[in-house]
Short mmCIF file of C-alpha atoms and ligand atoms in Angstrom, two decimals:
data_model
loop_
_atom_site.label_atom_id
_atom_site.label_comp_id
_atom_site.label_asym_id
_atom_site.label_seq_id
_atom_site.Cartn_x
_atom_site.Cartn_y
_atom_site.Cartn_z
CA MET A 247 98.19 50.88 113.32
CA ARG A 248 95.07 49.98 115.27
CA ARG A 249 92.10 49.90 112.93
CA LYS A 250 88.90 51.61 114.01
CA LEU A 251 85.29 50.45 114.11
CA GLY A 252 82.47 52.90 113.55
CA VAL A 253 79.16 51.37 114.56
CA ASN A 254 76.22 52.47 112.44
CA ILE A 255 73.09 52.54 114.62
CA ASP A 256 70.55 53.46 111.91
CA HIS A 257 68.73 50.16 112.22
CA VAL A 258 68.07 50.61 115.92
CA ALA A 259 66.08 53.63 114.74
CA THR A 260 64.49 51.51 111.98
CA VAL A 261 62.95 49.27 114.65
CA ARG A 262 61.78 52.29 116.65
CA GLN A 263 60.22 53.91 113.58
CA ALA A 264 58.27 50.71 112.87
CA ARG A 265 55.98 51.94 115.67
CA ARG A 266 56.92 55.62 115.59
CA GLY A 267 57.52 55.32 119.34
CA ILE A 268 60.47 55.88 121.63
CA ALA A 269 62.01 52.38 121.82
CA PRO A 270 64.59 51.18 121.10
CA ASP A 271 66.46 54.44 121.43
CA PRO A 272 69.56 54.80 119.19
CA VAL A 273 71.04 57.09 121.84
CA ALA A 274 71.11 54.18 124.32
CA ALA A 275 72.55 51.97 121.56
CA ALA A 276 75.39 54.45 121.05
CA GLY A 277 76.33 54.23 124.74
CA ILE A 278 76.32 50.42 124.68
CA ALA A 279 78.37 50.39 121.46
CA GLU A 280 80.96 52.71 123.00
CA MET A 281 81.17 50.61 126.17
CA ASN A 282 81.88 47.57 124.03
CA GLY A 283 84.69 48.85 121.87
CA ALA A 284 83.20 51.10 119.18
CA ASP A 285 85.63 53.84 118.18
CA GLY A 286 82.85 55.98 116.77
CA ILE A 287 79.13 56.17 116.11
CA THR A 288 77.77 56.56 112.59
CA VAL A 289 74.27 57.74 111.72
CA HIS A 290 72.68 58.52 108.37
CA LEU A 291 70.17 61.37 108.55
CA ARG A 292 68.18 60.68 105.41
CA GLU A 293 66.09 63.27 103.64
CA ASP A 294 62.96 61.16 104.25
CA ARG A 295 63.88 60.62 107.96
CA ARG A 296 62.99 56.95 107.65
CA HIS A 297 65.17 55.92 110.59
CA ILE A 298 67.42 58.48 112.29
CA GLN A 299 65.60 61.69 113.33
CA ASP A 300 67.02 65.18 113.85
CA ARG A 301 66.50 64.74 117.58
CA ASP A 302 68.78 61.68 117.57
CA VAL A 303 71.68 63.55 115.99
CA GLU A 304 71.20 66.50 118.35
CA ILE A 305 71.28 64.31 121.48
CA LEU A 306 74.08 62.09 120.17
CA GLN A 307 76.19 65.18 119.60
CA GLN A 308 75.86 65.94 123.33
CA VAL A 309 76.39 62.45 124.73
CA VAL A 310 78.70 60.50 122.42
CA GLN A 311 82.12 60.23 124.02
CA THR A 312 84.01 58.90 121.00
CA ARG A 313 83.03 60.71 117.80
CA ILE A 314 80.11 61.04 115.47
CA ASN A 315 80.26 60.39 111.76
CA LEU A 316 77.21 61.89 110.05
CA GLU A 317 76.33 60.26 106.75
CA MET A 318 74.42 62.68 104.59
CA ALA A 319 73.47 63.67 101.08
CA ALA A 320 75.28 66.73 99.70
CA THR A 321 72.20 68.94 99.99
CA GLU A 322 71.73 72.43 101.37
CA GLU A 323 69.49 71.12 104.16
CA MET A 324 72.11 68.60 105.33
CA VAL A 325 75.03 71.01 105.07
CA GLU A 326 73.06 73.44 107.24
CA ILE A 327 72.42 70.72 109.85
CA ALA A 328 76.04 69.48 109.83
CA THR A 329 77.55 72.95 110.13
CA ARG A 330 75.18 73.70 113.03
CA LEU A 331 75.67 70.42 114.95
CA LEU A 332 79.36 69.94 114.07
CA PRO A 333 79.86 66.16 114.04
CA PHE A 334 83.48 65.02 114.01
CA SER A 335 83.10 63.88 110.41
CA SER A 336 80.64 63.84 107.53
CA THR A 337 80.46 61.11 104.94
CA LEU A 338 78.77 62.28 101.76
CA VAL A 339 76.60 59.58 100.23
CA PRO A 340 74.22 59.42 97.26
CA GLU A 341 70.58 59.19 98.27
CA LYS A 342 67.58 58.01 96.34
CA ARG A 343 64.16 58.01 97.96
CA GLU A 344 63.10 54.63 96.62
CA GLU A 345 66.28 52.73 97.58
CA VAL A 346 66.25 50.30 100.51
CA THR A 347 69.80 51.27 101.47
CA THR A 348 72.68 53.23 99.92
CA GLU A 349 72.98 51.23 96.73
CA GLY A 350 76.11 52.62 95.13
CA GLY A 351 78.88 55.10 95.69
CA LEU A 352 78.79 58.80 94.92
CA ASP A 353 79.51 59.66 91.30
CA VAL A 354 82.18 62.19 92.17
CA LEU A 355 83.51 62.31 88.60
CA SER A 356 80.33 63.86 87.22
CA GLN A 357 79.86 66.40 90.03
CA ARG A 358 83.35 67.42 91.10
CA GLU A 359 82.60 71.14 91.21
CA PRO A 360 79.43 71.11 93.35
CA LEU A 361 80.96 68.46 95.62
CA HIS A 362 84.10 70.52 95.98
CA GLU A 363 81.96 73.39 97.20
CA THR A 364 80.15 71.17 99.74
CA VAL A 365 83.40 69.57 100.95
CA PHE A 366 84.90 73.04 101.42
CA ARG A 367 81.92 74.36 103.40
CA LEU A 368 82.02 71.39 105.76
CA GLN A 369 85.79 71.58 106.20
CA GLU A 370 85.58 75.29 106.88
CA ALA A 371 83.31 74.43 109.80
CA GLY A 372 86.02 72.06 111.08
CA ILE A 373 84.39 68.83 109.91
CA PHE A 374 86.50 65.98 108.47
CA VAL A 375 84.98 64.98 105.12
CA SER A 376 84.84 61.55 103.57
CA LEU A 377 83.24 60.60 100.23
CA PHE A 378 81.51 57.22 99.87
CA ILE A 379 82.61 55.84 96.50
CA ASP A 380 82.71 52.60 94.57
CA PRO A 381 86.16 50.95 94.32
CA ASP A 382 87.03 52.73 91.07
CA LEU A 383 90.30 54.55 90.37
CA GLY A 384 88.56 57.41 88.53
CA GLN A 385 86.32 58.02 91.53
CA VAL A 386 89.28 57.90 93.92
CA ARG A 387 91.13 60.54 91.86
CA ALA A 388 88.00 62.68 91.57
CA ALA A 389 87.52 62.51 95.36
CA LYS A 390 91.03 63.88 95.81
CA GLN A 391 90.32 66.65 93.29
CA ALA A 392 87.09 67.47 95.13
CA GLY A 393 89.20 68.15 98.23
CA ALA A 394 88.03 65.23 100.39
CA ASP A 395 90.05 64.16 103.42
CA ALA A 396 89.10 60.53 102.97
CA VAL A 397 87.22 58.04 100.85
CA GLU A 398 85.00 55.31 102.19
CA ILE A 399 85.04 52.43 99.74
CA HIS A 400 81.64 50.84 99.12
CA THR A 401 82.07 47.13 99.87
CA GLY A 402 78.51 46.13 98.86
CA SER A 403 79.39 44.38 95.57
CA TYR A 404 82.29 42.58 97.25
CA CYS A 405 79.96 41.35 100.03
CA ASN A 406 77.41 40.07 97.50
CA ALA A 407 80.21 38.28 95.62
CA PHE A 408 81.50 36.84 98.89
CA ARG A 409 78.12 35.24 99.55
CA ALA A 410 78.18 33.75 96.07
CA GLY A 411 81.67 32.35 96.80
CA ARG A 412 83.56 34.18 94.04
CA PHE A 413 84.84 37.45 95.36
CA GLY A 414 88.34 37.64 93.81
CA ARG A 415 87.53 40.34 91.26
CA GLU A 416 85.61 42.54 93.67
CA PHE A 417 88.32 42.15 96.30
CA GLU A 418 90.96 43.17 93.78
CA LYS A 419 89.04 46.35 92.93
CA ILE A 420 88.99 47.29 96.61
CA ARG A 421 92.68 46.48 97.03
CA VAL A 422 93.70 48.64 94.06
CA ALA A 423 91.41 51.53 95.01
CA ALA A 424 92.60 51.50 98.62
CA ALA A 425 96.28 51.47 97.62
CA HIS A 426 95.77 54.30 95.15
CA GLY A 427 93.80 56.36 97.64
CA ARG A 428 96.56 56.09 100.20
CA ASN A 429 99.22 56.90 97.53
CA ILE A 430 97.57 60.17 96.63
CA GLY A 431 97.21 61.22 100.24
CA LEU A 432 93.65 60.22 101.09
CA ARG A 433 92.67 58.39 104.25
CA VAL A 434 90.87 55.19 103.29
CA PHE A 435 87.85 53.66 105.03
CA ALA A 436 85.40 50.93 104.00
CA GLY A 437 81.83 49.93 104.64
CA HIS A 438 78.53 48.46 103.56
CA GLY A 439 77.42 44.87 103.96
CA LEU A 440 80.41 43.85 106.09
CA ASP A 441 79.96 41.07 108.63
CA LEU A 442 82.13 38.84 110.82
CA ARG A 443 82.99 36.56 107.89
CA ASN A 444 83.37 38.75 104.82
CA ILE A 445 85.43 41.39 106.64
CA VAL A 446 88.30 38.93 107.21
CA PRO A 447 89.95 39.26 103.73
CA ILE A 448 89.37 43.04 103.80
CA LEU A 449 91.25 43.28 107.09
CA SER A 450 94.38 42.12 105.25
CA LEU A 451 94.48 45.44 103.38
CA PRO A 452 96.72 47.73 105.45
CA GLU A 453 95.51 50.96 103.82
CA ILE A 454 92.00 50.65 105.23
CA GLU A 455 91.96 52.41 108.57
CA GLU A 456 88.32 52.38 109.54
CA PHE A 457 85.24 50.28 108.99
CA ASN A 458 81.67 51.51 109.26
CA ILE A 459 79.39 48.61 110.04
CA GLY A 460 75.70 48.63 110.87
CA HIS A 461 73.26 46.04 109.64
CA SER A 462 75.17 42.87 110.51
CA ILE A 463 75.89 44.11 114.04
CA ILE A 464 72.29 45.11 114.74
CA ALA A 465 70.99 41.90 113.15
CA ARG A 466 73.28 39.82 115.37
CA ALA A 467 72.32 41.92 118.39
CA VAL A 468 68.75 40.63 118.11
CA PHE A 469 70.09 37.21 119.13
CA VAL A 470 73.19 37.82 121.24
CA GLY A 471 72.62 41.35 122.55
CA LEU A 472 74.12 44.58 121.31
CA GLY A 473 77.09 44.59 123.67
CA GLN A 474 78.28 41.18 122.54
CA ALA A 475 77.61 41.90 118.86
CA VAL A 476 79.70 45.09 118.98
CA ARG A 477 82.44 43.45 121.04
CA GLU A 478 82.86 40.56 118.59
CA MET A 479 83.28 42.94 115.65
CA ALA A 480 85.47 45.36 117.59
CA ASP A 481 87.79 42.56 118.72
CA LEU A 482 88.13 41.35 115.13
CA VAL A 483 88.87 44.84 113.74
CA HIS A 484 91.25 45.77 116.54
CA SER A 485 93.24 42.54 116.42
CA ALA A 486 93.84 42.66 112.65
N1 LIG B 564 78.94 53.22 105.15
C1 LIG B 564 78.04 53.95 104.46
C2 LIG B 564 78.50 55.17 103.76
C3 LIG B 564 76.68 53.58 104.42
O1 LIG B 564 75.79 54.32 103.74
C4 LIG B 564 76.28 52.43 105.15
C5 LIG B 564 74.84 52.02 105.16
O2 LIG B 564 74.08 52.96 105.82
C6 LIG B 564 77.25 51.72 105.86
C7 LIG B 564 78.58 52.12 105.83
C8 LIG B 564 76.91 50.54 106.70
O3 LIG B 564 76.41 49.50 105.93
P1 LIG B 564 75.79 48.24 106.64
O4 LIG B 564 74.59 48.71 107.42
O5 LIG B 564 75.45 47.34 105.50
O6 LIG B 564 76.85 47.68 107.56
#
């Protein structure tokens, strides 16, 4: 199975919003990412609109030739936007105003019922729904009970452990969660903090079909250009 790379372009918008101007445009970034091997484009429309704007999602929906994955909080406002714009998929994430980035997975266990309702509304509109969760068996089971099509496993703790040089325990959690997810009929994706080095062990896990990667690609793009940064990651993911 050829694994897929979703390129998260939020941080192109972060640079634009630093001046509240028009450059760099995440729409242009999406085109370059697609030309260089991205299998999909991921954007997170946050409640505070700190990077991606409504206008970006609306234009991306018209011009993206692969598919759009809309990361969003499970709120009424976001469900209304998703069911109007109809991205290929939605990934439900927790959102806290004060956080720098998405700091943990969704606590599906404690909100199965309301999440089930949100998942159902999105699916009814024809949207594929993924839940962003920590690598925890209880959360994987709860995601299945909430009716999700897929789980995206939060790799943040693993990536931090990788930097510190001792990632065995965090890797094992991801391995077990991914295997269980697949066993109970969920599609399994992964993301957060992945880069060209720390993704290598994760690529050995056959259950993980897709990777959503943003910050490391955009950071590298500052030095080598976006096309090359996407191509390097796409080649790695596709050849695994
Ligand atoms: N997947 C999800 C659900 C996320 O919230 C994020 C961060 O926006 C990512 C993947 C990408 O993380 P990173 O930017 O660290 O590659």
